Every structure is written in C-alpha cells, then in structure tokens.
Short mmCIF file of C-alpha atoms and ligand atoms in Angstrom, two decimals:
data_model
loop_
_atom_site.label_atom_id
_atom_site.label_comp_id
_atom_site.label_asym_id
_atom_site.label_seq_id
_atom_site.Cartn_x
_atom_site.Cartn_y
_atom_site.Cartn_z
CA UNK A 96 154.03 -98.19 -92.02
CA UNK A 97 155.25 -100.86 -89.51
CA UNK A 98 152.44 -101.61 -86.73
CA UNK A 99 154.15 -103.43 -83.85
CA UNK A 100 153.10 -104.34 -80.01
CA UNK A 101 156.09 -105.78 -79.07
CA UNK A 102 156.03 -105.22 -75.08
CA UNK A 103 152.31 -104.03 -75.27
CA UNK A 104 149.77 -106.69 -73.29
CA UNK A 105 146.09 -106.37 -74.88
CA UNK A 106 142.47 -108.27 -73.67
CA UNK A 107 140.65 -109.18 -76.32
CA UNK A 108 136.91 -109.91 -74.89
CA UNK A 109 134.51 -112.23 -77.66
CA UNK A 110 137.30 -115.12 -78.20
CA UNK A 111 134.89 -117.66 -78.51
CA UNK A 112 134.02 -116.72 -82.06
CA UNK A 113 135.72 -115.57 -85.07
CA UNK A 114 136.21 -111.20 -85.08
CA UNK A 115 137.49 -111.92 -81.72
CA UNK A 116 139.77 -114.21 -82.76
CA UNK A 117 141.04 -112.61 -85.42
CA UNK A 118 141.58 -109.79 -83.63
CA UNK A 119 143.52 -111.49 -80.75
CA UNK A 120 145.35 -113.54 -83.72
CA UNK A 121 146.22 -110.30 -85.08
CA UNK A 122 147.75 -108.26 -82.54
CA UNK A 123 149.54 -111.48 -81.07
CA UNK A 124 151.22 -111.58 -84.80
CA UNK A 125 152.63 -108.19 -84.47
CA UNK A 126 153.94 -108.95 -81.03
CA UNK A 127 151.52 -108.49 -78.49
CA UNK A 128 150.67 -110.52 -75.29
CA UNK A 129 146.99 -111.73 -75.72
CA UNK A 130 144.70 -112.01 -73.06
CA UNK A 131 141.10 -113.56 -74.15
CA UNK A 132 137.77 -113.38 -72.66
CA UNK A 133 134.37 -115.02 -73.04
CA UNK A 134 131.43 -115.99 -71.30
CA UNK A 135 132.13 -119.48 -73.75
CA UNK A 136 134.59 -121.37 -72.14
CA UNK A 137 134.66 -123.91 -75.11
CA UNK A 138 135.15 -122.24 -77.71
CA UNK A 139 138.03 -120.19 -76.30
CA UNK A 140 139.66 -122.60 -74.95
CA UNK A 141 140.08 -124.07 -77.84
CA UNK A 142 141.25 -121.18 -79.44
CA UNK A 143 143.95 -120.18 -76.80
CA UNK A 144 145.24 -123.70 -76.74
CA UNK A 145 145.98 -123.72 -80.13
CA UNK A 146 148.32 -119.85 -79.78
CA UNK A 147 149.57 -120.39 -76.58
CA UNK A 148 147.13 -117.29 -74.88
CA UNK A 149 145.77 -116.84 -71.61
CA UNK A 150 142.21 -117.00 -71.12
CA UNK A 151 139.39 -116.17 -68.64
CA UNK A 152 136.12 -116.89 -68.58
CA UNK A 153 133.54 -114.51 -67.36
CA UNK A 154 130.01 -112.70 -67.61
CA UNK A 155 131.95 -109.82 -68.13
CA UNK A 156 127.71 -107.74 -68.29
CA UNK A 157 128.83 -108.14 -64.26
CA UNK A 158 131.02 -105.42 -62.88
CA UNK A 159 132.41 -107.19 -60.75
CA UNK A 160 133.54 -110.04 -63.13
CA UNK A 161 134.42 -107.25 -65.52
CA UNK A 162 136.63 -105.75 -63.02
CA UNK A 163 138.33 -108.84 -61.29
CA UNK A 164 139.02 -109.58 -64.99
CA UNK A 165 141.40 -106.17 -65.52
CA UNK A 166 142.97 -107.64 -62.06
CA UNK A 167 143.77 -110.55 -63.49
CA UNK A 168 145.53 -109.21 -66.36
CA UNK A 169 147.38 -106.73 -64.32
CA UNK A 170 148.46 -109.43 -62.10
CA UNK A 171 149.94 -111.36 -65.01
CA UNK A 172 151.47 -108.61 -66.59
CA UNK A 173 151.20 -105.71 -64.86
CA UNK A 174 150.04 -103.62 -67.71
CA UNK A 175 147.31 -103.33 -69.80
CA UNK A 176 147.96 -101.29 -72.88
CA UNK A 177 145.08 -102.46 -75.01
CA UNK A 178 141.29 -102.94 -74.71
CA UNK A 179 139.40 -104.26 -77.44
CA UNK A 180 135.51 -105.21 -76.90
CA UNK A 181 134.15 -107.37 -79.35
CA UNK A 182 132.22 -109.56 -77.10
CA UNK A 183 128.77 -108.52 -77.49
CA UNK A 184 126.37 -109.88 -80.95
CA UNK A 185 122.91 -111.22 -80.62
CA UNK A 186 122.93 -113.57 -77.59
CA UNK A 187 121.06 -116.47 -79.73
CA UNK A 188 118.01 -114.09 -80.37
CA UNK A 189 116.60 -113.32 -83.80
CA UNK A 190 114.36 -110.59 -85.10
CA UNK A 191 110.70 -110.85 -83.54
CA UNK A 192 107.69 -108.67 -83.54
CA UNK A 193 108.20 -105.74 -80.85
CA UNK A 194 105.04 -107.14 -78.52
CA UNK A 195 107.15 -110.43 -77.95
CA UNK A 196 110.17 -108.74 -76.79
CA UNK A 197 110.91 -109.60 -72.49
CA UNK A 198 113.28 -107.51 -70.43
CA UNK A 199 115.69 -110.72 -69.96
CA UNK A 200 115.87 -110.54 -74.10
CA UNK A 201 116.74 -106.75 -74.01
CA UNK A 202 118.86 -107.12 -70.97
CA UNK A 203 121.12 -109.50 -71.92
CA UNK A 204 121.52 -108.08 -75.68
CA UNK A 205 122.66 -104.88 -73.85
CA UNK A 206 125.08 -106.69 -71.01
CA UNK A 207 127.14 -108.28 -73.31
CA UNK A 208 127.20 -105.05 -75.83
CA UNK A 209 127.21 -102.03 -73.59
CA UNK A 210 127.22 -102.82 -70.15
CA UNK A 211 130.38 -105.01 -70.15
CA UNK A 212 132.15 -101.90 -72.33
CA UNK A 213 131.72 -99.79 -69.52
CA UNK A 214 132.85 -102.24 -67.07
CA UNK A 215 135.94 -102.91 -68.67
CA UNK A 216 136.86 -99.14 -69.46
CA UNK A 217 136.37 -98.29 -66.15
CA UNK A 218 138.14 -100.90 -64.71
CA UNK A 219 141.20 -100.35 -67.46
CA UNK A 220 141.11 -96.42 -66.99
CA UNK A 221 143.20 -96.39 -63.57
CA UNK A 222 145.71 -98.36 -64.93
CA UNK A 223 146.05 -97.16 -68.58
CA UNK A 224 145.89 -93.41 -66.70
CA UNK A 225 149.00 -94.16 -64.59
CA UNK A 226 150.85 -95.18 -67.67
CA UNK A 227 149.68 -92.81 -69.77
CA UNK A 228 148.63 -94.81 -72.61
CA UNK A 229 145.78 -97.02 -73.68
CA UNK A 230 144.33 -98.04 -76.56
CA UNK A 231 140.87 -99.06 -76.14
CA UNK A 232 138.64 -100.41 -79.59
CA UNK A 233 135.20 -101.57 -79.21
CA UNK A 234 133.31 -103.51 -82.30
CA UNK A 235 130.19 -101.87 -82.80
CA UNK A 236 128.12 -102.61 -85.73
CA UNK A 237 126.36 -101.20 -89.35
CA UNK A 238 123.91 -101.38 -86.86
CA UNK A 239 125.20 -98.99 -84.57
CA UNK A 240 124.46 -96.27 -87.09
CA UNK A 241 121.57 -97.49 -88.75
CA UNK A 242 118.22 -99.78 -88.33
CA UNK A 243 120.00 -103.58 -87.80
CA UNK A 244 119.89 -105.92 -90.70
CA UNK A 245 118.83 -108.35 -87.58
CA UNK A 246 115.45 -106.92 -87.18
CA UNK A 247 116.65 -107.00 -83.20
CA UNK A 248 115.68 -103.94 -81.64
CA UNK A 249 117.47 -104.01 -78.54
CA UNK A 250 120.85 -104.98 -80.54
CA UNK A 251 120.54 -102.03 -82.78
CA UNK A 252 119.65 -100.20 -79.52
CA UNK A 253 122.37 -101.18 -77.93
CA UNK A 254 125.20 -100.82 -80.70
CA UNK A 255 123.91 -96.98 -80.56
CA UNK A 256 124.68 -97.10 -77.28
CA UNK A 257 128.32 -98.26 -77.59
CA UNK A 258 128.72 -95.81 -80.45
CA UNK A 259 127.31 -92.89 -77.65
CA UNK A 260 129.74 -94.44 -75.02
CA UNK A 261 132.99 -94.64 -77.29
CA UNK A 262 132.76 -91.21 -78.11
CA UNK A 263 132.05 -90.13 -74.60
CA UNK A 264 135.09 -92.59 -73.43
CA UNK A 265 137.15 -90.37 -75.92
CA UNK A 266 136.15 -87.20 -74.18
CA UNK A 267 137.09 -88.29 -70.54
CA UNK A 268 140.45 -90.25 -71.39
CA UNK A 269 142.61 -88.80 -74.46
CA UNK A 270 143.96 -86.25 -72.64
CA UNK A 271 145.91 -88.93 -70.41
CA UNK A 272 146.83 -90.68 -73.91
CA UNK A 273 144.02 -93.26 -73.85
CA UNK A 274 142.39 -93.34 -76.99
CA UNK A 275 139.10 -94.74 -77.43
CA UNK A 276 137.03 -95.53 -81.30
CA UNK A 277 134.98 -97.83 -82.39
CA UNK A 278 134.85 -100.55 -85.54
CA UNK A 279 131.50 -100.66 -87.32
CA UNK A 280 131.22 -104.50 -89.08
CA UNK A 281 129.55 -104.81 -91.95
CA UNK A 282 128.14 -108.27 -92.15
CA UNK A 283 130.61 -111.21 -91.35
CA UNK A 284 129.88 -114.90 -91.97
CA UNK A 285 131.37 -115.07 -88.24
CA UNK A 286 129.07 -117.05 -85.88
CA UNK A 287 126.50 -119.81 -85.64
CA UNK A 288 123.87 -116.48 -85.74
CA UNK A 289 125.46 -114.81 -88.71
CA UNK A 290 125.44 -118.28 -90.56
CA UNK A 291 122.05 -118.82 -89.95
CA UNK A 292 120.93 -115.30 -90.99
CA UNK A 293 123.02 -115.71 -94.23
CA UNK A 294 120.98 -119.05 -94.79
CA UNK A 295 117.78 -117.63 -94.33
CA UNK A 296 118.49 -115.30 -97.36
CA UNK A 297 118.53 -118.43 -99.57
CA UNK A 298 120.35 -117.62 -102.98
CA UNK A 299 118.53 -114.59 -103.97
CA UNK A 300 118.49 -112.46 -100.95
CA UNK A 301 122.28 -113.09 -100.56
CA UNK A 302 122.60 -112.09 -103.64
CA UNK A 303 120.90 -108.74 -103.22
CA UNK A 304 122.74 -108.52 -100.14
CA UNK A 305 126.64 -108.84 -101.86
CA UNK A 306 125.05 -106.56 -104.79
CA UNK A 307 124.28 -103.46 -102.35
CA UNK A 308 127.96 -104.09 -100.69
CA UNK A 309 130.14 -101.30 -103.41
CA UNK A 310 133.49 -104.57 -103.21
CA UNK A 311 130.86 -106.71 -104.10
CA UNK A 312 131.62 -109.12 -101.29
CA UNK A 313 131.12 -109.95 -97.97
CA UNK A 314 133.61 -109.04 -95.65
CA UNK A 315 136.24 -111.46 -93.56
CA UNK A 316 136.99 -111.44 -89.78
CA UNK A 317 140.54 -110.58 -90.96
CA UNK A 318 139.07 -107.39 -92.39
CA UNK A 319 137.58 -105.86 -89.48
CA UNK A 320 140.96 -107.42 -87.44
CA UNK A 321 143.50 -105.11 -89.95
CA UNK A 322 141.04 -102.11 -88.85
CA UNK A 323 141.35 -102.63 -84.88
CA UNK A 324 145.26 -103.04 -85.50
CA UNK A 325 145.58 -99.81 -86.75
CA UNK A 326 143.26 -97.63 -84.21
CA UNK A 327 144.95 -99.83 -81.42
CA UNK A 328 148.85 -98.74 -82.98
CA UNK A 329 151.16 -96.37 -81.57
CA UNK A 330 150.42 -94.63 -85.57
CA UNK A 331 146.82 -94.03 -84.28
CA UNK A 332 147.37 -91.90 -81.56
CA UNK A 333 145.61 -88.89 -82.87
CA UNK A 334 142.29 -90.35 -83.91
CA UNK A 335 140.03 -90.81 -80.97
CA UNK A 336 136.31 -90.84 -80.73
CA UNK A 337 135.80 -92.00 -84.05
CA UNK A 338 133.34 -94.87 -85.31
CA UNK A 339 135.04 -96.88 -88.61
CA UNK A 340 132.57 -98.55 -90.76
CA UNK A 341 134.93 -101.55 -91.83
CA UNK A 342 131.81 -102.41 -94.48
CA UNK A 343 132.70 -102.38 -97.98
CA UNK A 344 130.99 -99.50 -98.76
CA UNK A 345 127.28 -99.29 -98.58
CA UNK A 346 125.08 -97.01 -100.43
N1 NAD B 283 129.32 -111.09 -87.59
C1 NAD B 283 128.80 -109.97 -88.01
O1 NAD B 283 128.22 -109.90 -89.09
C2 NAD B 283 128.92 -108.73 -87.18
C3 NAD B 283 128.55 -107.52 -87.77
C4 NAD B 283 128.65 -106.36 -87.01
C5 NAD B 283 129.12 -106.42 -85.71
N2 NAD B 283 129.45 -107.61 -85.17
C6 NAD B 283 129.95 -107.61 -83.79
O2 NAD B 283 131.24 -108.15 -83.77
C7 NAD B 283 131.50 -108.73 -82.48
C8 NAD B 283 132.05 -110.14 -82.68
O3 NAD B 283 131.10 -110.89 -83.38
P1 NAD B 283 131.35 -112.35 -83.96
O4 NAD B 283 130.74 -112.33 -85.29
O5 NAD B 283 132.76 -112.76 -83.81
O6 NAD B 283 130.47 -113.33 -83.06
P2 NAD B 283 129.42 -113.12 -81.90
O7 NAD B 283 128.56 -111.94 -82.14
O8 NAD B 283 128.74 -114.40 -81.64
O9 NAD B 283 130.48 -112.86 -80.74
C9 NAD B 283 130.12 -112.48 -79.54
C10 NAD B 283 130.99 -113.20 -78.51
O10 NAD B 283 130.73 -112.54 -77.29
C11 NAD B 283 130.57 -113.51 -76.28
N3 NAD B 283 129.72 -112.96 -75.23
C12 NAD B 283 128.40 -112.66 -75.35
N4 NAD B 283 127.95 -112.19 -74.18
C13 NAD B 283 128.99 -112.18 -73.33
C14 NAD B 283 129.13 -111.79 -71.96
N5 NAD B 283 128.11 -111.32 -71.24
N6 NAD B 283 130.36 -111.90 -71.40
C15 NAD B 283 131.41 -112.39 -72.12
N7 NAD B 283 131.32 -112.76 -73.42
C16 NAD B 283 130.13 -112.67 -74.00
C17 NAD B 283 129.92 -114.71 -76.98
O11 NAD B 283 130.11 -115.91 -76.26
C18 NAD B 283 130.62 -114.68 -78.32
O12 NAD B 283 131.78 -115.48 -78.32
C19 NAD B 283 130.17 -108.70 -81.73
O13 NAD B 283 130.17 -107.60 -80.83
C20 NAD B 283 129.15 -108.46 -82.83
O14 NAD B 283 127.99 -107.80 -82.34
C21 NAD B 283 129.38 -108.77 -85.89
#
C-alpha cells in the first residue's frame, strides 16, 4: 500500500514536542502541506524552521483562537483536508492527592485535551463538509481507556472525554466523508513530563514498566506517527469512530 497526500493541506496542533512532530514530519514526507500549532512558540518555531512549515501560535482551549486558526489555514490554502490533535498532555502537572487538586489544574488539563478538539472540529467541519472529505485524528492516550499511569485525574478524565467526543465526531460527520478516530499512546519518552516520569521509575520500575509492554520496549514518536498516517489516508476511509491503542500490547 502506497499512502500519499500529495495536494492534501493538514494542521497538526502539539508541534512544540515530539508526537506532534513526528506526525507533521510524517505526513509532510508523503507529500502533504503542514500547518503546525502550539501554545509554545519556541519550540515550534524551531521545528518549522528547520522543514520549511507554517506555524501559528495559539491557546487553541479558546474558541475563538481555535477558530481564527482554521481561518488562517484556509486563507493560505484554501483547504483543509486533515486535522490531527495531538496538542493536549499534562500541562506541567504531576500526580497529587485528589484534596490538592484546583479548578485552574483541571481546567487547563481539559482545554488543551478536549476543549481545543472541539474547537478545531467545529471550526474544520464547514469546510471539510463542502469538500466532502476530511480526515480528522486526535491522540488520545492508554489513559483514555484506562486509570492514567500519571496518577492525574483530570488527564485521565479528560482523555475519556476525547475518546467520548471522537466517536461522537464520527457519528455527525462520516456521512459527508469526514472521518474521525482516535490514537491511544502507550508511553513515549516524548516530553520534558514523560522524561521526568520515566526518571522517577529509577532502574527497577522502568524495568517493570518495559516487562508488562508484550514488544518489550517502549514505544517511539515515529510509532504512533505511522498509525495517524494511515487513519488520516485516502486507504482509511472506512474506519471511523475507532480508538487505536498504538501501545505494544499490554496485558
Ligand atoms: N508521551 C507520552 O507518553 C504520551 C502517551 C499518551 C498520549 N500522549 C499524548 O500525545 C500528545 C503529544 O504528546 P507529546 O508527548 O508529544 O508531548 P506533550 O504532551 O508535552 O505535548 C503537548 C503539546 O501540546 C501543547 N499544548 C498544550 N496546551 C495547549 C493549548 N492550550 N494550546 C495549544 N497547544 C497546547 C504543548 O505546548 C505541547 O507542545 C498529547 O496529547 C499527549 O497527551 C503522550
């Protein structure tokens, strides 16, 4: 099978860090125009630099930044043929006891994860609608679908969430050939956060942690990239609503 996106224009949102980047690295391989997003302008910027994209910065938790941010792309290119959300993770938080948990640390857990997906798909519906395709891929998470290796309760909360809203997104759009599924990560050495939680293990906890994975090793952001490629192809047009653990097989 031959995945290509020559002529296809996608936003890839979370380019600051590395599944994001992979991703956007990814589909601009097989042809695509990549359009990057972040709340980080740094770290994109970087990034884009380097592969001649285009990026924006923006809160994209804020409609209206969400929004002007689908403008923006359809000004440049006048399409928008594929969404991918991977912008989202932990926000700099780490596990604490329930009793210590503030509504700014739950809020902004579930801008960045859920929030910002709707924002985004309802801002890239109209346009993918009058074309009559989209492709639109959001990274969830292992803990989407099960208690969050993070101990963060509003990021497990709000993975469910995007898990609940990608299959709802599926309902409301396939019939105007706008597909809609979601990538569940395994653990990724992908972030400052994911590094730190990997050194906290110290030897023997990571140890336990590659033993209970069925490859016997961690995954890459490359591996949850090859997923996203395929739901986002033209080959994928008949799987919609569907969560992928991309995980190495857990028990
Ligand atoms: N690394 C892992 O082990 C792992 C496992 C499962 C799922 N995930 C998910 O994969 C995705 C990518 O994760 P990652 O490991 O590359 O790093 P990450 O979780 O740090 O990436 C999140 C990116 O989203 C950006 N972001 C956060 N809030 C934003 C907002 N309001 N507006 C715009 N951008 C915002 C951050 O700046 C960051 O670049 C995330 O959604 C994360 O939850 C990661």
């Amino acid at each position: 099978m031959h995945i290509s996106f020559s002529g296809r224009t996608a936003l890839v949102t979370g380019a600051a860090q590395g599944i994001g980047q992979a991703i956007a690295l990814g589909l601009a391989a097989a042809g695509a125009r990549v359009h990057l997003a972040d709340i980080d302008h740094d770290g994109m910027q970087r990034f884009a630099v380097q592969h001649g994209m285009t990026a924006h910065v923006a809160d994209l938790g804020d409609r209206t930044a969400a929004h002007a941010l689908v403008d923006a792309v359809m000004g440049h290119d006048a399409r928008l043929d594929i969404l991918v959300h991977a912008a989202g993770g932990v926000r700099g938080q780490v596990g604490r006891p329930i009793e210590d948990i503030g509504p700014a640390d739950w809020r902004a857990i579930f801008e960045a994860n859920v929030d910002a997906a709707f924002w985004l798909a309802q801002a890239a519906a109209a346009p993918m609608r009058a074309a009559g395709y989209g492709r639109i891929v959001n990274i969830a998470s292992g803990a989407g679908l099960r208690p969050s290796l993070t101990g963060i309760q509003a990021y497990t909360s709000a993975k469910h969430a995007l898990v609940g809203l990608t299959r709802q997104l599926s309902q409301d759009l396939a019939r105007f050939g706008i597909t809609a599924n979601a990538v569940a990560p395994g653990f990724v050495r992908s972030n400052p956060a994911s590094e730190r939680q990997w050194q906290s293990y110290g030897a023997d906890g990571q140890q336990r942690l590659v033993d209970a994975i069925h490859t016997r090793r961690l995954g890459q952001p490359a591996d949850i990239a090859n997923a996203v490629l395929f739901l986002a192809s033209d080959q994928a047009s008949w799987i919609t609503g569907e969560i992928l653990s991309v995980d190495g097989g857990r028990s």
